[in-house]
Amino acid sequence: MATVKTLGQFIIEKQADFPYAKGELSRLLRDIGIAAKIVNREINKAGLVDILGEAGTVNVQGESQKKLDIYANEQFISALESGGECCLVASEENEEVVLLNSKFSKDGKYIVAIDPLDGSSNIEVNVAVGTTFSIYRRKTNIDEEPNESDVLQRGTEQVAAGYIVYGSSTMLVYTTGKGVNGFTLDPSIGEFCLSHPDMKIPEDGTIYSINEGYYVHFPEGVKKYIKYCQVHDKETHRPYTSRYIGSMVADLHRNLIRGGIFIYPTTASNPKGKLRLVYECNPLAFIIEQAGGRATNGFKRILDLDVTEVHQRSCIFIGSKNMVLKAEEMMHEYSPIDTETVSL
């Protein structure tokens, strides 16, 4: 019988990859895993208790906050504060960065950027949702109070990133810059167990994920790429299959395993893009690149984009390397760069 390796065991084994961290990064990842199990429990009983629906407040993006959004946000912040390795959290649900002032966390060496519950509107219809997170080293000195400047780092500065997808099973996928590994939650023992070691995304795929309802508002290059995906061509296995869940984590997780591209372009109403660079695009771009894929804004690598604000918006083209390159080719040919809106 094969030996089961838990997330905790795996993290300890890999601790030697980070001699400078002295165990702090390992404990931080463990804390995120603990919070994920608590959030998963609540999601699984969401239809049975009063945590579905609107909470009557809006987040910094102007979006209605679901009760589970708030709950997930509180759980992750609480776990990070209790763990003591993180001094500051940047969350989609909070307009300002959150300082963690417990006895231990105020001296933490890391900051975490997180979207606690991506695609939360899907919960009411029993569709997969997720969490994305990104970990950076603190830039301010220990004797200084951490602040927003600690968050304004390029994606290349990430020391770890990951996502949790809450679906038919719950999976935690993460990278520390040395490949991508996936862990599935075994509810019988309450542990994340290694199920997808050394994950790689196929260089080519046959799935494209985009909300085609906004087609008329897309840049010409995106329109051309969609039409390219729909044309019959036996040699390139076209037409491709269109799959769009409405939860980026779920769409990306499927494409990571099967091969495909996820596109969230600029539109007339969101000329800079709608996704948040710091806690959505950067962590997922780090994961996909580590799995052998590609992530850009149509013109430039996502991880190389300058970060000027915590809730900065971006568009994204992410997934199988050759599919993203083809989409970029069409963006360059049919959609001139508007440096006022697209970050370069």
Tab-separated table of N, CA and C in Angstrom, residues 161-165 171-175 179-183 195-209 243 245 247-262 283-295 318-321 323-324:
chain	number	residue	atom	x	y	z
A	161	ALA	N	3.256	30.966	-3.638
A	161	ALA	CA	1.903	31.329	-4.066
A	161	ALA	C	1.093	30.052	-4.207
A	162	GLY	N	-0.226	30.195	-4.110
A	162	GLY	CA	-1.045	29.008	-4.245
A	162	GLY	C	-2.514	29.330	-4.399
A	163	TYR	N	-3.278	28.283	-4.573
A	163	TYR	CA	-4.731	28.424	-4.590
A	163	TYR	C	-5.349	27.200	-3.948
A	164	ILE	N	-6.554	27.394	-3.458
A	164	ILE	CA	-7.362	26.285	-2.963
A	164	ILE	C	-8.636	26.273	-3.788
A	165	VAL	N	-9.006	25.143	-4.320
A	165	VAL	CA	-10.258	25.026	-5.055
A	165	VAL	C	-11.201	24.132	-4.248
A	171	MET	N	-8.846	20.922	-3.108
A	171	MET	CA	-7.430	20.796	-3.415
A	171	MET	C	-6.678	22.069	-3.077
A	172	LEU	N	-5.480	21.911	-2.560
A	172	LEU	CA	-4.557	23.018	-2.349
A	172	LEU	C	-3.369	22.800	-3.275
A	173	VAL	N	-3.105	23.799	-4.122
A	173	VAL	CA	-1.998	23.731	-5.080
A	173	VAL	C	-1.064	24.895	-4.779
A	174	TYR	N	0.235	24.608	-4.652
A	174	TYR	CA	1.133	25.726	-4.346
A	174	TYR	C	2.506	25.533	-4.964
A	175	THR	N	3.243	26.648	-5.043
A	175	THR	CA	4.618	26.632	-5.517
A	175	THR	C	5.474	27.525	-4.639
A	179	GLY	N	8.758	24.199	-8.787
A	179	GLY	CA	7.726	23.287	-9.258
A	179	GLY	C	6.404	23.499	-8.544
A	180	VAL	N	5.397	22.765	-8.985
A	180	VAL	CA	4.035	22.904	-8.470
A	180	VAL	C	3.557	21.554	-7.957
A	181	ASN	N	2.965	21.568	-6.765
A	181	ASN	CA	2.447	20.323	-6.189
A	181	ASN	C	1.018	20.523	-5.692
A	182	GLY	N	0.195	19.499	-5.868
A	182	GLY	CA	-1.208	19.581	-5.486
A	182	GLY	C	-1.556	18.573	-4.404
A	183	PHE	N	-2.401	19.016	-3.472
A	183	PHE	CA	-2.799	18.201	-2.327
A	183	PHE	C	-4.323	18.156	-2.237
A	195	SER	N	-1.439	14.488	-3.867
A	195	SER	CA	-2.158	13.717	-4.882
A	195	SER	C	-1.676	14.036	-6.295
A	196	HIS	N	-1.096	15.224	-6.475
A	196	HIS	CA	-0.647	15.663	-7.800
A	196	HIS	C	0.785	16.214	-7.689
A	197	PRO	N	1.783	15.322	-7.569
A	197	PRO	CA	3.166	15.814	-7.460
A	197	PRO	C	3.684	16.360	-8.788
A	198	ASP	N	4.504	17.404	-8.698
A	198	ASP	CA	5.188	17.976	-9.862
A	198	ASP	C	4.235	18.202	-11.041
A	199	MET	N	3.241	19.021	-10.825
A	199	MET	CA	2.224	19.279	-11.843
A	199	MET	C	2.806	20.053	-13.034
A	200	LYS	N	2.422	19.649	-14.238
A	200	LYS	CA	2.850	20.320	-15.469
A	200	LYS	C	1.639	20.579	-16.352
A	201	ILE	N	1.560	21.770	-16.918
A	201	ILE	CA	0.473	22.085	-17.832
A	201	ILE	C	0.904	21.704	-19.251
A	202	PRO	N	0.066	21.045	-20.028
A	202	PRO	CA	0.438	20.720	-21.409
A	202	PRO	C	0.785	21.974	-22.206
A	203	GLU	N	1.755	21.886	-23.120
A	203	GLU	CA	2.150	23.046	-23.926
A	203	GLU	C	1.029	23.494	-24.846
A	204	ASP	N	0.198	22.551	-25.259
A	204	ASP	CA	-0.968	22.846	-26.098
A	204	ASP	C	-2.212	22.334	-25.394
A	205	GLY	N	-3.339	22.915	-25.752
A	205	GLY	CA	-4.598	22.462	-25.183
A	205	GLY	C	-5.722	22.649	-26.175
A	206	THR	N	-6.913	22.226	-25.776
A	206	THR	CA	-8.068	22.368	-26.674
A	206	THR	C	-9.231	23.062	-25.967
A	207	ILE	N	-8.930	23.754	-24.864
A	207	ILE	CA	-9.979	24.451	-24.110
A	207	ILE	C	-9.653	25.939	-24.038
A	208	TYR	N	-10.644	26.775	-24.343
A	208	TYR	CA	-10.462	28.208	-24.107
A	208	TYR	C	-11.556	28.686	-23.161
A	209	SER	N	-11.158	29.504	-22.186
A	209	SER	CA	-12.068	29.959	-21.134
A	209	SER	C	-12.143	31.466	-21.151
A	243	ARG	N	-15.093	26.488	-22.341
A	243	ARG	CA	-15.486	26.148	-20.972
A	243	ARG	C	-15.241	27.355	-20.070
A	245	ILE	N	-16.454	28.743	-16.213
A	245	ILE	CA	-17.205	28.472	-14.994
A	245	ILE	C	-17.656	29.750	-14.299
A	247	SER	N	-15.534	31.156	-12.072
A	247	SER	CA	-14.624	31.170	-10.933
A	247	SER	C	-13.236	30.930	-11.513
A	248	MET	N	-12.374	31.951	-11.472
A	248	MET	CA	-11.077	31.859	-12.136
A	248	MET	C	-10.263	30.670	-11.640
A	249	VAL	N	-10.296	30.439	-10.338
A	249	VAL	CA	-9.522	29.336	-9.773
A	249	VAL	C	-9.965	28.006	-10.381
A	250	ALA	N	-11.267	27.795	-10.483
A	250	ALA	CA	-11.785	26.532	-11.018
A	250	ALA	C	-11.433	26.370	-12.494
A	251	ASP	N	-11.597	27.463	-13.253
A	251	ASP	CA	-11.250	27.408	-14.679
A	251	ASP	C	-9.764	27.123	-14.860
A	252	LEU	N	-8.931	27.796	-14.083
A	252	LEU	CA	-7.492	27.638	-14.230
A	252	LEU	C	-7.036	26.251	-13.778
A	253	HIS	N	-7.666	25.731	-12.721
A	253	HIS	CA	-7.307	24.405	-12.225
A	253	HIS	C	-7.566	23.341	-13.303
A	254	ARG	N	-8.720	23.436	-13.941
A	254	ARG	CA	-9.035	22.487	-15.022
A	254	ARG	C	-8.018	22.621	-16.164
A	255	ASN	N	-7.712	23.854	-16.563
A	255	ASN	CA	-6.797	24.056	-17.678
A	255	ASN	C	-5.365	23.630	-17.328
A	256	LEU	N	-4.989	23.779	-16.060
A	256	LEU	CA	-3.669	23.320	-15.624
A	256	LEU	C	-3.535	21.814	-15.825
A	257	ILE	N	-4.570	21.083	-15.529
A	257	ILE	CA	-4.528	19.626	-15.637
A	257	ILE	C	-4.709	19.149	-17.080
A	258	ARG	N	-5.625	19.781	-17.800
A	258	ARG	CA	-5.966	19.287	-19.138
A	258	ARG	C	-5.297	20.051	-20.276
A	259	GLY	N	-4.865	21.269	-20.010
A	259	GLY	CA	-4.324	22.118	-21.068
A	259	GLY	C	-5.399	23.052	-21.583
A	260	GLY	N	-5.083	24.340	-21.644
A	260	GLY	CA	-6.059	25.316	-22.116
A	260	GLY	C	-5.588	26.725	-21.817
A	261	ILE	N	-6.416	27.696	-22.166
A	261	ILE	CA	-6.102	29.096	-21.937
A	261	ILE	C	-7.278	29.781	-21.251
A	262	PHE	N	-6.978	30.636	-20.292
A	262	PHE	CA	-7.985	31.464	-19.629
A	262	PHE	C	-7.672	32.902	-19.994
A	283	PRO	N	-0.274	35.523	-8.175
A	283	PRO	CA	-0.087	34.155	-7.672
A	283	PRO	C	-0.377	33.083	-8.713
A	284	LEU	N	-1.414	33.290	-9.520
A	284	LEU	CA	-1.762	32.285	-10.524
A	284	LEU	C	-0.739	32.257	-11.652
A	285	ALA	N	-0.199	33.431	-11.990
A	285	ALA	CA	0.851	33.481	-13.011
A	285	ALA	C	2.103	32.738	-12.538
A	286	PHE	N	2.456	32.912	-11.259
A	286	PHE	CA	3.619	32.225	-10.681
A	286	PHE	C	3.428	30.711	-10.765
A	287	ILE	N	2.246	30.244	-10.407
A	287	ILE	CA	1.952	28.803	-10.448
A	287	ILE	C	2.031	28.266	-11.877
A	288	ILE	N	1.361	28.937	-12.796
A	288	ILE	CA	1.320	28.458	-14.182
A	288	ILE	C	2.712	28.471	-14.812
A	289	GLU	N	3.502	29.499	-14.551
A	289	GLU	CA	4.867	29.515	-15.093
A	289	GLU	C	5.693	28.363	-14.522
A	290	GLN	N	5.537	28.114	-13.216
A	290	GLN	CA	6.278	27.022	-12.584
A	290	GLN	C	5.844	25.659	-13.132
A	291	ALA	N	4.622	25.602	-13.676
A	291	ALA	CA	4.115	24.356	-14.266
A	291	ALA	C	4.434	24.268	-15.755
A	292	GLY	N	5.175	25.270	-16.273
A	292	GLY	CA	5.570	25.240	-17.675
A	292	GLY	C	4.686	26.031	-18.610
A	293	GLY	N	3.742	26.803	-18.067
A	293	GLY	CA	2.848	27.602	-18.893
A	293	GLY	C	3.311	29.035	-19.045
A	294	ARG	N	2.384	29.898	-19.428
A	294	ARG	CA	2.715	31.296	-19.728
A	294	ARG	C	1.582	32.182	-19.238
A	295	ALA	N	1.932	33.385	-18.770
A	295	ALA	CA	0.931	34.332	-18.280
A	295	ALA	C	1.362	35.752	-18.631
A	318	ILE	N	-3.577	33.491	-19.763
A	318	ILE	CA	-2.815	32.557	-18.937
A	318	ILE	C	-3.183	31.117	-19.265
A	319	GLY	N	-2.164	30.261	-19.320
A	319	GLY	CA	-2.432	28.852	-19.567
A	319	GLY	C	-1.333	28.171	-20.347
A	320	SER	N	-1.714	27.253	-21.219
A	320	SER	CA	-0.758	26.501	-22.021
A	320	SER	C	0.082	27.448	-22.870
A	321	LYS	N	1.379	27.215	-22.869
A	321	LYS	CA	2.340	28.142	-23.482
A	321	LYS	C	1.994	28.498	-24.928
A	323	MET	N	-0.788	28.226	-26.626
A	323	MET	CA	-2.077	28.903	-26.782
A	323	MET	C	-1.954	30.380	-26.410
A	324	VAL	N	-1.219	30.673	-25.344
A	324	VAL	CA	-1.030	32.066	-24.932
A	324	VAL	C	-0.200	32.815	-25.973
